Amino acid sequence: QSQRNAHSVETTNLNCAAPRHRKRVSPIAVRPQSQRNATMGKGGEMNTGKGDESGGYENPNYPVVIGEDGIPRINGCPVDPLQSFKSTELQLWPIFGSKLSFKRPHMRAFHFQWLSFFMAFMVWFAYAPLLVVIRQDLGIAKKGIWMSNVFNVAACVVARFVVGPLGDVYGAVKVQTALLGFCGICTFFAGFVNSLAELCLMRFLIGVGGATFVITQLWSSEMFAKNVVGAANAMTGGWGNCGGGMAIMIMGFIYEGFRDSGMSDEQAWRRAFYIPAVAVILVSVCMFFFSDECPSGKLSDALAAGKREKVTVKESTRGGFTNLNSWILFVQYATCFGIELHINNGMAMYFFDTYPVSLATAGLIASLFGWMNLFARGLGGYFSDMANAKLGMQGRIIVHTLYLLAEGAFLIIFSRVDSIAHAIITLVLFSCCVQAAEGTTYAIVPYVAPKSLGSVSGVVGAGGNVGAVAWGLMFMFGDSGKTGYRNLGIIIMASALLSVFIKIKGAGSIFGNDDSTESDEPVAKGEEL
């Protein structure tokens, strides 16, 4: 009788989805040693079998091993069989988890997720800190520079819509490698521009690399379970966004280093682009050969073995594009990530024109905005996960709304200060809220339409670029100084009010949680075992 009871507990843990309004932790196989041995392979490997609810996981390179504590692990990373063996722990000690890991498939993928986006972001904004000297060298008016900023983010609008469904169909690694390779090659030719038209064209082409963010979020959601996906998405996105800060910080120094070595101003800025171009190509090659798309390895292998349901581009597109929640988050992402893109493009020029600082110093100050991504976006995802543990989807949306309100308030304050010290302080506080709001946005995204996750990620991600285009045009044809930033702050606070219209089936809204059970929806909260 005791063995039957133990077996019953095990079956409940591994094969039954928990109620959505209760907390769920990692599945635990509670059973006698004799029963455990009967279903374990050599060395404690877990033989789940085809057709079970775990998806019939089989990969000899990454065997599932059940430890003495009864928790299934892959290469030391705890996984959830109910969620296609996604990791239930971010092994990023001392930030998250009990240890630091770079092992395949989960944590190796995590590090290539943020690194690939980091490199794409770096070349995406490699022009930004050099625009002052480029506009002087090529005789381009300030409005022409703002026009090139618009082209820089416009290409990514279309690219993000396209790559989301492609990621669902062909796999994250293949699509991410193609994107990095393309923008890396374009960066090699970034120093060959001789006119405003050529500058706009080159920035447009390199801007396609910004679509790597969509694949980063899709890839992260493929690898990490719901209890940590908010933090995982936020950390990969946040650390990747630091590439913008890196570009703004180092490109000015690379330019000055070449100039001080004896090159002319023109030769120095033109040759500065070779360094980030080489770096991004190297990362793309390593990522292709040394990472995995999902817990069972390559997506193509999982599809061929019948372990994953094949999704067409049309089905993925329909699921993401016809969901109202996707478009609400689209608008709100325009007022956080769209703001970040706008700030990355123009803040160095703002400090150079407004305060008595050198080009390199202006770039260094502006880079502070991007470097807040080291922790701020991750904190947004972490607090969203914490709120979800207490209040479910209602908690996630409340935290998301509060960060948007704070972001707008700090930008308004930034627009009213006069001293450079106060400007730097408010810029940092404003940046923390911007990045955190981005993290809370993508902590909600995995719940909107799980079977069309790539498509939803693409729609929401494109919102950031649409916003950047809108804010660039607003500054191009309106006030590009303090008044412009004040108006942006007001717009951001207004966008926070749209949260009242978010209602996710099977998860909930800002007014309460939806406890209904939908097979297509992820668990907003789980059962405490």
Short mmCIF file of C-alpha atoms in Angstrom, two decimals:
data_model
loop_
_atom_site.label_atom_id
_atom_site.label_comp_id
_atom_site.label_asym_id
_atom_site.label_seq_id
_atom_site.Cartn_x
_atom_site.Cartn_y
_atom_site.Cartn_z
CA GLN A 1 0.00 0.00 0.00
CA SER A 2 2.84 2.40 0.87
CA GLN A 3 4.41 1.75 -2.53
CA ARG A 4 1.12 2.44 -4.29
CA ASN A 5 0.74 5.72 -2.40
CA ALA A 6 4.29 6.75 -3.24
CA HIS A 7 3.71 5.93 -6.89
CA SER A 8 0.51 7.99 -6.81
CA VAL A 9 2.40 11.01 -5.47
CA GLU A 10 5.01 10.65 -8.19
CA THR A 11 2.40 10.45 -10.95
CA THR A 12 0.71 13.60 -9.69
CA ASN A 13 3.97 15.51 -9.62
CA LEU A 14 5.22 14.53 -13.05
CA ASN A 15 2.07 14.24 -15.15
CA CYS A 16 -0.52 16.67 -13.79
CA ALA A 17 -0.45 20.42 -14.33
CA ALA A 18 -0.92 22.35 -11.09
CA PRO A 19 -3.76 24.84 -10.57
CA ARG A 20 -2.84 28.26 -11.93
CA HIS A 21 -3.44 30.13 -8.70
CA ARG A 22 -1.11 28.03 -6.58
CA LYS A 23 2.66 28.07 -6.32
CA ARG A 24 4.59 25.31 -8.04
CA VAL A 25 8.18 24.28 -7.49
CA SER A 26 10.45 21.82 -9.29
CA PRO A 27 8.89 18.36 -9.75
CA ILE A 28 10.13 15.79 -7.25
CA ALA A 29 10.09 12.07 -7.96
CA VAL A 30 9.00 10.64 -4.60
CA ARG A 31 9.18 6.83 -4.75
CA PRO A 32 10.93 3.81 -3.25
CA GLN A 33 14.45 3.03 -4.49
CA SER A 34 13.23 -0.21 -6.12
CA GLN A 35 10.69 1.66 -8.23
CA ARG A 36 13.20 4.37 -9.06
CA ASN A 37 15.71 1.82 -10.34
CA ALA A 38 13.04 0.19 -12.48
CA THR A 39 12.59 3.35 -14.57
CA MET A 40 16.14 4.64 -14.59
CA GLY A 41 18.84 3.77 -17.08
CA LYS A 42 22.46 3.13 -16.46
CA GLY A 43 24.03 5.71 -14.15
CA GLY A 44 20.68 7.04 -12.93
CA GLU A 45 19.49 8.27 -16.33
CA MET A 46 15.79 8.93 -16.66
CA ASN A 47 14.00 6.89 -19.34
CA THR A 48 10.79 8.81 -19.88
CA GLY A 49 9.63 6.98 -23.00
CA LYS A 50 8.00 8.39 -26.10
CA GLY A 51 4.50 9.72 -25.87
CA ASP A 52 4.50 10.72 -22.20
CA GLU A 53 3.81 14.25 -21.09
CA SER A 54 7.51 15.02 -20.77
CA GLY A 55 7.72 14.96 -24.56
CA GLY A 56 9.71 11.70 -24.68
CA TYR A 57 13.03 13.39 -23.98
CA GLU A 58 15.92 11.39 -25.41
CA ASN A 59 19.39 12.80 -26.02
CA PRO A 60 22.44 10.69 -25.15
CA ASN A 61 24.61 13.82 -25.07
CA TYR A 62 22.48 15.41 -22.33
CA PRO A 63 21.06 12.54 -20.22
CA VAL A 64 18.44 13.28 -17.57
CA VAL A 65 19.78 12.13 -14.20
CA ILE A 66 17.69 11.89 -11.02
CA GLY A 67 19.75 12.72 -7.94
CA GLU A 68 19.38 11.45 -4.41
CA ASP A 69 16.96 14.32 -3.74
CA GLY A 70 14.69 12.96 -6.50
CA ILE A 71 15.04 16.03 -8.75
CA PRO A 72 15.78 15.40 -12.46
CA ARG A 73 18.84 17.26 -13.77
CA ILE A 74 20.65 17.72 -17.07
CA ASN A 75 24.36 18.43 -16.66
CA GLY A 76 23.70 19.47 -13.08
CA CYS A 77 20.88 21.85 -14.00
CA PRO A 78 17.48 21.05 -12.40
CA VAL A 79 14.74 20.64 -15.01
CA ASP A 80 10.96 20.27 -15.15
CA PRO A 81 9.68 17.31 -17.25
CA LEU A 82 6.26 19.00 -17.41
CA GLN A 83 7.79 21.96 -19.23
CA SER A 84 9.82 20.07 -21.86
CA PHE A 85 12.78 19.78 -19.47
CA LYS A 86 13.31 23.50 -19.19
CA SER A 87 15.63 24.59 -16.40
CA THR A 88 14.03 25.62 -13.11
CA GLU A 89 17.19 27.40 -11.94
CA LEU A 90 19.37 30.19 -13.27
CA GLN A 91 22.87 29.02 -12.35
CA LEU A 92 24.43 32.46 -12.12
CA TRP A 93 26.00 32.40 -8.68
CA PRO A 94 26.36 34.77 -6.86
CA ILE A 95 23.46 36.58 -8.60
CA PHE A 96 21.05 33.67 -8.96
CA GLY A 97 21.22 29.96 -8.17
CA SER A 98 23.62 27.83 -6.18
CA LYS A 99 26.51 27.79 -8.67
CA LEU A 100 27.91 29.36 -11.83
CA SER A 101 27.59 27.15 -14.90
CA PHE A 102 28.43 27.35 -18.61
CA LYS A 103 27.36 23.79 -19.42
CA ARG A 104 25.20 22.73 -22.35
CA PRO A 105 22.39 22.87 -23.08
CA HIS A 106 20.70 25.37 -20.72
CA MET A 107 23.41 27.62 -19.32
CA ARG A 108 25.62 27.55 -22.42
CA ALA A 109 22.58 28.75 -24.35
CA PHE A 110 21.94 31.45 -21.74
CA HIS A 111 25.40 32.93 -22.16
CA PHE A 112 25.22 32.90 -25.94
CA GLN A 113 21.75 34.46 -25.74
CA TRP A 114 22.96 37.60 -24.01
CA LEU A 115 26.37 37.67 -25.73
CA SER A 116 24.92 37.46 -29.24
CA PHE A 117 22.49 40.27 -28.51
CA PHE A 118 25.30 42.24 -26.83
CA MET A 119 27.42 42.07 -29.98
CA ALA A 120 24.51 42.98 -32.25
CA PHE A 121 23.64 45.91 -30.01
CA MET A 122 27.28 47.06 -30.00
CA VAL A 123 27.53 47.30 -33.80
CA TRP A 124 23.99 48.69 -33.97
CA PHE A 125 25.11 51.76 -32.01
CA ALA A 126 28.74 51.89 -33.08
CA TYR A 127 27.97 55.01 -35.13
CA ALA A 128 26.30 56.92 -32.28
CA PRO A 129 29.32 58.32 -30.38
CA LEU A 130 31.09 59.23 -33.65
CA LEU A 131 28.21 61.16 -35.20
CA VAL A 132 29.59 64.50 -34.02
CA VAL A 133 32.83 64.08 -35.96
CA ILE A 134 31.06 62.36 -38.89
CA ARG A 135 28.61 65.23 -39.33
CA GLN A 136 31.52 67.70 -39.36
CA ASP A 137 33.60 65.61 -41.76
CA LEU A 138 30.76 64.98 -44.23
CA GLY A 139 29.07 68.36 -43.78
CA ILE A 140 25.75 66.92 -42.54
CA ALA A 141 23.26 69.14 -40.70
CA LYS A 142 21.96 68.15 -37.26
CA LYS A 143 18.55 67.25 -38.72
CA GLY A 144 20.32 64.91 -41.11
CA ILE A 145 21.87 63.11 -38.16
CA TRP A 146 18.43 62.68 -36.60
CA MET A 147 17.22 61.31 -39.92
CA SER A 148 20.00 58.71 -39.87
CA ASN A 149 18.94 57.79 -36.33
CA VAL A 150 15.43 57.12 -37.64
CA PHE A 151 16.81 54.87 -40.40
CA ASN A 152 18.97 53.10 -37.82
CA VAL A 153 15.94 51.83 -35.92
CA ALA A 154 13.41 51.66 -38.78
CA ALA A 155 14.87 48.55 -40.40
CA CYS A 156 14.48 46.64 -37.17
CA VAL A 157 10.71 47.23 -37.15
CA VAL A 158 10.23 44.97 -40.17
CA ALA A 159 13.01 42.61 -39.15
CA ARG A 160 11.51 41.95 -35.71
CA PHE A 161 8.10 41.18 -37.19
CA VAL A 162 9.73 38.69 -39.59
CA VAL A 163 12.28 36.86 -37.43
CA GLY A 164 9.85 35.91 -34.64
CA PRO A 165 7.90 33.37 -36.74
CA LEU A 166 11.15 32.28 -38.42
CA GLY A 167 12.58 31.48 -35.00
CA ASP A 168 9.55 29.33 -34.19
CA VAL A 169 10.01 27.38 -37.43
CA TYR A 170 13.77 27.13 -38.00
CA GLY A 171 15.22 27.48 -34.49
CA ALA A 172 16.92 30.25 -32.56
CA VAL A 173 20.57 29.41 -33.26
CA LYS A 174 20.24 29.36 -37.05
CA VAL A 175 18.30 32.61 -37.24
CA GLN A 176 20.53 34.35 -34.69
CA THR A 177 23.68 33.31 -36.57
CA ALA A 178 22.31 34.67 -39.83
CA LEU A 179 21.42 37.99 -38.21
CA LEU A 180 24.82 38.41 -36.57
CA GLY A 181 26.65 37.46 -39.74
CA PHE A 182 24.69 39.99 -41.78
CA CYS A 183 25.16 42.96 -39.44
CA GLY A 184 28.84 42.03 -38.91
CA ILE A 185 29.54 42.15 -42.64
CA CYS A 186 27.69 45.46 -42.95
CA THR A 187 29.78 46.92 -40.10
CA PHE A 188 32.95 46.20 -42.08
CA PHE A 189 31.70 48.72 -44.64
CA ALA A 190 30.44 51.30 -42.11
CA GLY A 191 33.49 53.50 -42.60
CA PHE A 192 33.01 53.79 -46.38
CA VAL A 193 30.10 56.25 -46.27
CA ASN A 194 30.55 59.64 -47.96
CA SER A 195 27.11 61.27 -47.84
CA LEU A 196 23.95 61.49 -45.80
CA ALA A 197 22.20 59.04 -48.13
CA GLU A 198 24.97 56.46 -47.72
CA LEU A 199 25.02 57.01 -43.95
CA CYS A 200 21.26 56.41 -43.73
CA LEU A 201 21.50 53.29 -45.91
CA MET A 202 24.36 51.77 -43.91
CA ARG A 203 22.70 52.48 -40.55
CA PHE A 204 19.49 50.97 -41.94
CA LEU A 205 21.25 47.72 -42.90
CA ILE A 206 23.17 47.41 -39.65
CA GLY A 207 19.93 48.09 -37.76
CA VAL A 208 18.58 44.73 -38.93
CA GLY A 209 20.82 43.21 -36.28
CA GLY A 210 18.56 44.67 -33.62
CA ALA A 211 16.12 41.85 -34.41
CA THR A 212 18.48 39.54 -32.50
CA PHE A 213 16.60 40.64 -29.39
CA VAL A 214 13.46 38.76 -30.50
CA ILE A 215 15.42 35.56 -30.96
CA THR A 216 17.17 36.10 -27.62
CA GLN A 217 13.82 36.23 -25.82
CA LEU A 218 12.40 33.28 -27.76
CA TRP A 219 15.55 31.24 -27.09
CA SER A 220 15.55 32.09 -23.38
CA SER A 221 11.88 31.13 -23.05
CA GLU A 222 12.67 27.79 -24.75
CA MET A 223 15.29 26.99 -22.12
CA PHE A 224 13.88 28.23 -18.79
CA ALA A 225 10.78 27.25 -16.81
CA LYS A 226 8.05 29.63 -15.72
CA ASN A 227 9.38 30.14 -12.19
CA VAL A 228 12.56 31.79 -13.54
CA VAL A 229 11.66 32.83 -17.10
CA GLY A 230 11.01 36.44 -16.07
CA ALA A 231 14.50 36.80 -14.61
CA ALA A 232 16.08 34.79 -17.46
CA ASN A 233 14.47 36.92 -20.17
CA ALA A 234 15.36 40.10 -18.31
CA MET A 235 18.99 39.11 -17.73
CA THR A 236 19.63 38.05 -21.33
CA GLY A 237 17.93 41.18 -22.65
CA GLY A 238 19.56 43.45 -20.08
CA TRP A 239 23.10 42.18 -20.45
CA GLY A 240 22.65 42.25 -24.21
CA ASN A 241 21.51 45.86 -24.09
CA CYS A 242 24.83 46.70 -22.42
CA GLY A 243 26.31 46.37 -25.89
CA GLY A 244 24.90 49.82 -26.60
CA GLY A 245 26.68 51.22 -23.57
CA MET A 246 29.88 49.46 -24.59
CA ALA A 247 29.74 50.96 -28.09
CA ILE A 248 29.03 54.46 -26.80
CA MET A 249 31.87 54.15 -24.28
CA ILE A 250 34.63 52.61 -26.41
CA MET A 251 34.08 53.89 -29.96
CA GLY A 252 35.12 57.41 -28.98
CA PHE A 253 38.29 56.07 -27.38
CA ILE A 254 39.05 53.82 -30.38
CA TYR A 255 38.66 56.85 -32.63
CA GLU A 256 40.91 58.99 -30.43
CA GLY A 257 43.46 56.18 -30.19
CA PHE A 258 43.73 55.89 -33.97
CA ARG A 259 43.88 59.68 -34.30
CA ASP A 260 46.62 59.97 -31.67
CA SER A 261 48.62 57.27 -33.49
CA GLY A 262 49.01 59.62 -36.45
CA MET A 263 45.86 59.10 -38.50
CA SER A 264 43.73 62.00 -39.64
CA ASP A 265 40.30 62.53 -38.07
CA GLU A 266 38.67 61.02 -41.16
CA GLN A 267 40.92 57.94 -41.25
CA ALA A 268 40.43 57.38 -37.52
CA TRP A 269 36.61 57.22 -37.51
CA ARG A 270 36.48 55.19 -40.71
CA ARG A 271 38.82 52.48 -39.42
CA ALA A 272 37.30 52.35 -35.94
CA PHE A 273 34.46 50.14 -37.26
CA TYR A 274 36.76 47.21 -38.10
CA ILE A 275 37.17 46.22 -34.46
CA PRO A 276 33.47 45.62 -33.58
CA ALA A 277 32.93 43.99 -37.00
CA VAL A 278 35.55 41.31 -36.32
CA ALA A 279 34.22 40.70 -32.81
CA VAL A 280 30.63 40.09 -33.89
CA ILE A 281 31.65 37.64 -36.63
CA LEU A 282 33.73 35.60 -34.16
CA VAL A 283 30.82 35.35 -31.70
CA SER A 284 28.39 34.24 -34.44
CA VAL A 285 30.69 31.38 -35.50
CA CYS A 286 31.22 30.16 -31.92
CA MET A 287 27.49 30.35 -31.18
CA PHE A 288 26.59 28.25 -34.21
CA PHE A 289 28.95 25.40 -33.32
CA PHE A 290 28.84 25.39 -29.51
CA SER A 291 25.22 26.02 -28.40
CA ASP A 292 21.77 24.39 -28.52
CA GLU A 293 18.32 25.67 -29.45
CA CYS A 294 16.27 23.72 -26.91
CA PRO A 295 16.86 21.35 -23.95
CA SER A 296 16.99 18.33 -26.27
CA GLY A 297 19.57 19.92 -28.60
CA LYS A 298 18.83 21.25 -32.08
CA LEU A 299 15.23 22.09 -32.95
CA SER A 300 15.54 20.20 -36.25
CA ASP A 301 16.51 17.00 -34.38
CA ALA A 302 13.59 17.36 -31.98
CA LEU A 303 11.15 17.87 -34.87
CA ALA A 304 12.56 14.92 -36.83
CA ALA A 305 12.19 12.64 -33.81
CA GLY A 306 8.61 13.79 -33.23
CA LYS A 307 9.51 15.35 -29.88
CA ARG A 308 8.31 18.83 -30.88
CA GLU A 309 5.15 19.92 -32.64
CA LYS A 310 5.93 21.50 -36.00
CA VAL A 311 4.65 25.06 -36.34
CA THR A 312 4.30 26.88 -39.66
CA VAL A 313 5.15 30.53 -40.19
CA LYS A 314 1.47 31.22 -40.93
CA GLU A 315 0.26 29.59 -37.70
CA SER A 316 2.86 31.36 -35.58
CA THR A 317 2.09 34.72 -37.19
CA ARG A 318 -1.65 34.33 -36.68
CA GLY A 319 -1.26 33.43 -33.01
CA GLY A 320 0.85 36.46 -32.20
CA PHE A 321 -0.59 39.11 -34.51
CA THR A 322 -4.26 38.55 -33.65
CA ASN A 323 -3.84 38.75 -29.88
CA LEU A 324 -4.81 42.16 -28.42
CA ASN A 325 -2.38 41.74 -25.52
CA SER A 326 0.51 41.63 -28.00
CA TRP A 327 -0.40 45.08 -29.28
CA ILE A 328 -0.91 46.63 -25.85
CA LEU A 329 2.57 45.44 -24.88
CA PHE A 330 3.74 46.69 -28.30
CA VAL A 331 2.76 50.23 -27.30
CA GLN A 332 4.22 49.96 -23.81
CA TYR A 333 7.47 48.54 -25.14
CA ALA A 334 7.67 51.58 -27.41
CA THR A 335 7.79 53.69 -24.24
CA CYS A 336 10.58 51.74 -22.58
CA PHE A 337 12.83 50.01 -25.11
CA GLY A 338 11.90 52.57 -27.76
CA ILE A 339 13.04 55.25 -25.31
CA GLU A 340 16.29 53.36 -24.71
CA LEU A 341 17.07 53.25 -28.44
CA HIS A 342 16.31 56.96 -28.70
CA ILE A 343 18.54 57.79 -25.72
CA ASN A 344 21.40 55.64 -27.07
CA ASN A 345 21.29 57.48 -30.37
CA GLY A 346 21.09 61.01 -29.01
CA MET A 347 22.30 61.32 -25.41
CA ALA A 348 26.02 61.68 -26.19
CA MET A 349 25.21 64.51 -28.61
CA TYR A 350 22.86 66.07 -26.02
CA PHE A 351 25.58 66.21 -23.33
CA PHE A 352 28.18 67.45 -25.86
CA ASP A 353 25.88 70.25 -27.03
CA THR A 354 24.48 71.15 -23.59
CA TYR A 355 27.51 70.93 -21.27
CA PRO A 356 31.21 71.86 -21.64
CA VAL A 357 32.59 68.32 -22.09
CA SER A 358 34.72 66.57 -24.73
CA LEU A 359 33.33 64.05 -27.19
CA ALA A 360 34.85 61.12 -25.31
CA THR A 361 33.53 62.42 -21.96
CA ALA A 362 30.05 62.98 -23.40
CA GLY A 363 30.08 59.41 -24.68
CA LEU A 364 31.26 58.11 -21.32
CA ILE A 365 28.45 59.91 -19.47
CA ALA A 366 25.84 58.75 -21.99
CA SER A 367 27.09 55.18 -21.66
CA LEU A 368 25.96 55.17 -18.02
CA PHE A 369 22.43 54.84 -19.34
CA GLY A 370 23.25 51.58 -21.11
CA TRP A 371 25.35 50.13 -18.31
CA MET A 372 22.37 50.11 -15.96
CA ASN A 373 21.30 47.06 -17.98
CA LEU A 374 23.86 45.06 -16.00
CA PHE A 375 21.34 44.77 -13.18
CA ALA A 376 18.25 46.96 -13.70
CA ARG A 377 16.49 44.89 -16.36
CA GLY A 378 17.22 41.73 -14.41
CA LEU A 379 15.72 43.30 -11.30
CA GLY A 380 12.57 44.09 -13.25
CA GLY A 381 12.21 40.44 -14.23
CA TYR A 382 13.10 39.28 -10.71
CA PHE A 383 10.50 41.51 -9.04
CA SER A 384 7.97 40.38 -11.63
CA ASP A 385 8.69 36.74 -10.71
CA MET A 386 8.36 37.63 -7.01
CA ALA A 387 5.05 39.39 -7.60
CA ASN A 388 3.86 36.42 -9.62
CA ALA A 389 4.67 34.11 -6.71
CA LYS A 390 2.44 36.20 -4.44
CA LEU A 391 -0.28 37.56 -6.73
CA GLY A 392 -0.03 35.68 -10.02
CA MET A 393 -0.40 37.57 -13.29
CA GLN A 394 -2.04 40.43 -11.41
CA GLY A 395 1.26 40.96 -9.59
CA ARG A 396 3.28 40.94 -12.81
CA ILE A 397 1.06 43.61 -14.39
CA ILE A 398 1.07 45.81 -11.26
CA VAL A 399 4.88 45.81 -11.08
CA HIS A 400 5.06 46.50 -14.83
CA THR A 401 2.73 49.50 -14.52
CA LEU A 402 4.57 51.01 -11.55
CA TYR A 403 7.90 50.90 -13.37
CA LEU A 404 6.44 52.68 -16.39
CA LEU A 405 5.03 55.43 -14.17
CA ALA A 406 8.37 55.89 -12.39
CA GLU A 407 10.23 55.94 -15.72
CA GLY A 408 8.11 58.81 -17.03
CA ALA A 409 8.41 60.76 -13.76
CA PHE A 410 12.23 60.56 -13.71
CA LEU A 411 12.49 61.68 -17.35
CA ILE A 412 10.39 64.75 -16.57
CA ILE A 413 12.73 65.54 -13.66
CA PHE A 414 15.77 65.03 -15.97
CA SER A 415 14.32 67.61 -18.38
CA ARG A 416 14.15 70.24 -15.62
CA VAL A 417 17.64 70.03 -14.07
CA ASP A 418 20.45 72.39 -15.11
CA SER A 419 23.66 71.14 -13.49
CA ILE A 420 25.57 68.27 -15.07
CA ALA A 421 25.79 66.46 -11.71
CA HIS A 422 22.01 66.47 -11.28
CA ALA A 423 21.58 65.48 -14.91
CA ILE A 424 23.81 62.41 -14.42
CA ILE A 425 21.99 61.35 -11.22
CA THR A 426 18.53 61.60 -12.76
CA LEU A 427 19.78 59.92 -15.97
CA VAL A 428 20.88 56.89 -13.93
CA LEU A 429 17.61 56.69 -11.98
CA PHE A 430 15.61 57.11 -15.18
CA SER A 431 17.69 54.40 -16.87
CA CYS A 432 17.06 51.93 -14.03
CA CYS A 433 13.30 52.31 -14.49
CA VAL A 434 13.53 52.05 -18.30
CA GLN A 435 15.45 48.78 -18.15
CA ALA A 436 13.26 47.36 -15.39
CA ALA A 437 10.11 48.13 -17.40
CA GLU A 438 11.61 46.23 -20.33
CA GLY A 439 12.20 43.28 -18.01
CA THR A 440 8.64 43.32 -16.67
CA THR A 441 7.29 43.48 -20.24
CA TYR A 442 9.01 40.28 -21.31
CA ALA A 443 8.11 38.59 -18.05
CA ILE A 444 4.51 38.84 -19.31
CA VAL A 445 5.19 37.90 -22.96
CA PRO A 446 5.58 34.08 -22.47
CA TYR A 447 1.99 33.87 -21.18
CA VAL A 448 0.28 35.69 -24.06
CA ALA A 449 0.28 32.87 -26.66
CA PRO A 450 2.83 30.14 -25.83
CA LYS A 451 2.49 28.24 -29.12
CA SER A 452 3.28 31.47 -30.99
CA LEU A 453 5.91 32.76 -28.61
CA GLY A 454 8.29 33.84 -31.38
CA SER A 455 5.54 35.79 -33.10
CA VAL A 456 4.44 37.51 -29.88
CA SER A 457 8.07 38.35 -29.07
CA GLY A 458 8.43 39.82 -32.55
CA VAL A 459 5.32 42.00 -32.28
CA VAL A 460 6.25 43.35 -28.86
CA GLY A 461 9.91 43.78 -29.79
CA ALA A 462 8.97 45.69 -32.94
CA GLY A 463 7.07 48.10 -30.72
CA GLY A 464 10.38 49.26 -29.30
CA ASN A 465 11.66 50.17 -32.75
CA VAL A 466 8.40 51.82 -33.82
CA GLY A 467 8.67 53.92 -30.67
CA ALA A 468 12.28 54.83 -31.43
CA VAL A 469 11.28 55.95 -34.94
CA ALA A 470 8.41 58.02 -33.52
CA TRP A 471 10.60 59.68 -30.88
CA GLY A 472 13.33 60.32 -33.45
CA LEU A 473 10.85 62.06 -35.76
CA MET A 474 9.46 64.01 -32.82
CA PHE A 475 12.94 65.32 -32.00
CA MET A 476 13.76 65.87 -35.68
CA PHE A 477 10.78 68.12 -36.35
CA GLY A 478 10.24 69.44 -32.81
CA ASP A 479 12.31 70.40 -29.79
CA SER A 480 15.30 68.08 -29.33
CA GLY A 481 16.29 69.47 -25.95
CA LYS A 482 14.73 69.70 -22.51
CA THR A 483 11.19 70.30 -23.77
CA GLY A 484 11.38 67.23 -25.96
CA TYR A 485 12.41 65.03 -23.03
CA ARG A 486 9.63 66.46 -20.86
CA ASN A 487 7.06 65.60 -23.51
CA LEU A 488 8.44 62.07 -23.72
CA GLY A 489 8.03 61.66 -19.96
CA ILE A 490 4.36 62.58 -20.19
CA ILE A 491 3.81 60.08 -23.03
CA ILE A 492 5.47 57.31 -21.02
CA MET A 493 3.22 57.88 -18.00
CA ALA A 494 0.15 57.87 -20.24
CA SER A 495 1.17 54.51 -21.74
CA ALA A 496 1.19 52.95 -18.26
CA LEU A 497 -2.60 53.39 -18.13
CA LEU A 498 -3.00 50.85 -20.95
CA SER A 499 -2.25 48.09 -18.44
CA VAL A 500 -5.91 48.07 -17.43
CA PHE A 501 -6.72 46.52 -20.83
CA ILE A 502 -4.30 43.59 -20.54
CA LYS A 503 -6.26 40.39 -19.97
CA ILE A 504 -4.51 37.09 -20.62
CA LYS A 505 -6.67 33.99 -20.89
CA GLY A 506 -5.71 31.45 -18.29
CA ALA A 507 -3.49 33.93 -16.43
CA GLY A 508 -5.37 37.10 -15.50
CA SER A 509 -5.33 40.90 -15.53
CA ILE A 510 -4.47 43.81 -13.25
CA PHE A 511 -7.83 43.31 -11.55
CA GLY A 512 -7.41 39.61 -10.73
CA ASN A 513 -6.23 36.19 -11.90
CA ASP A 514 -7.90 33.82 -14.32
CA ASP A 515 -7.80 30.31 -12.82
CA SER A 516 -9.32 28.55 -15.81
CA THR A 517 -7.28 25.74 -17.35
CA GLU A 518 -6.14 26.12 -20.95
CA SER A 519 -3.81 23.52 -22.45
CA ASP A 520 -2.15 26.15 -24.63
CA GLU A 521 -1.36 28.49 -21.77
CA PRO A 522 1.58 28.30 -19.35
CA VAL A 523 0.98 28.06 -15.64
CA ALA A 524 0.92 31.54 -14.10
CA LYS A 525 1.54 30.08 -10.69
CA GLY A 526 1.92 26.50 -9.57
CA GLU A 527 1.20 24.04 -6.83
CA GLU A 528 3.39 24.05 -3.73
CA LEU A 529 4.50 20.45 -3.19
#
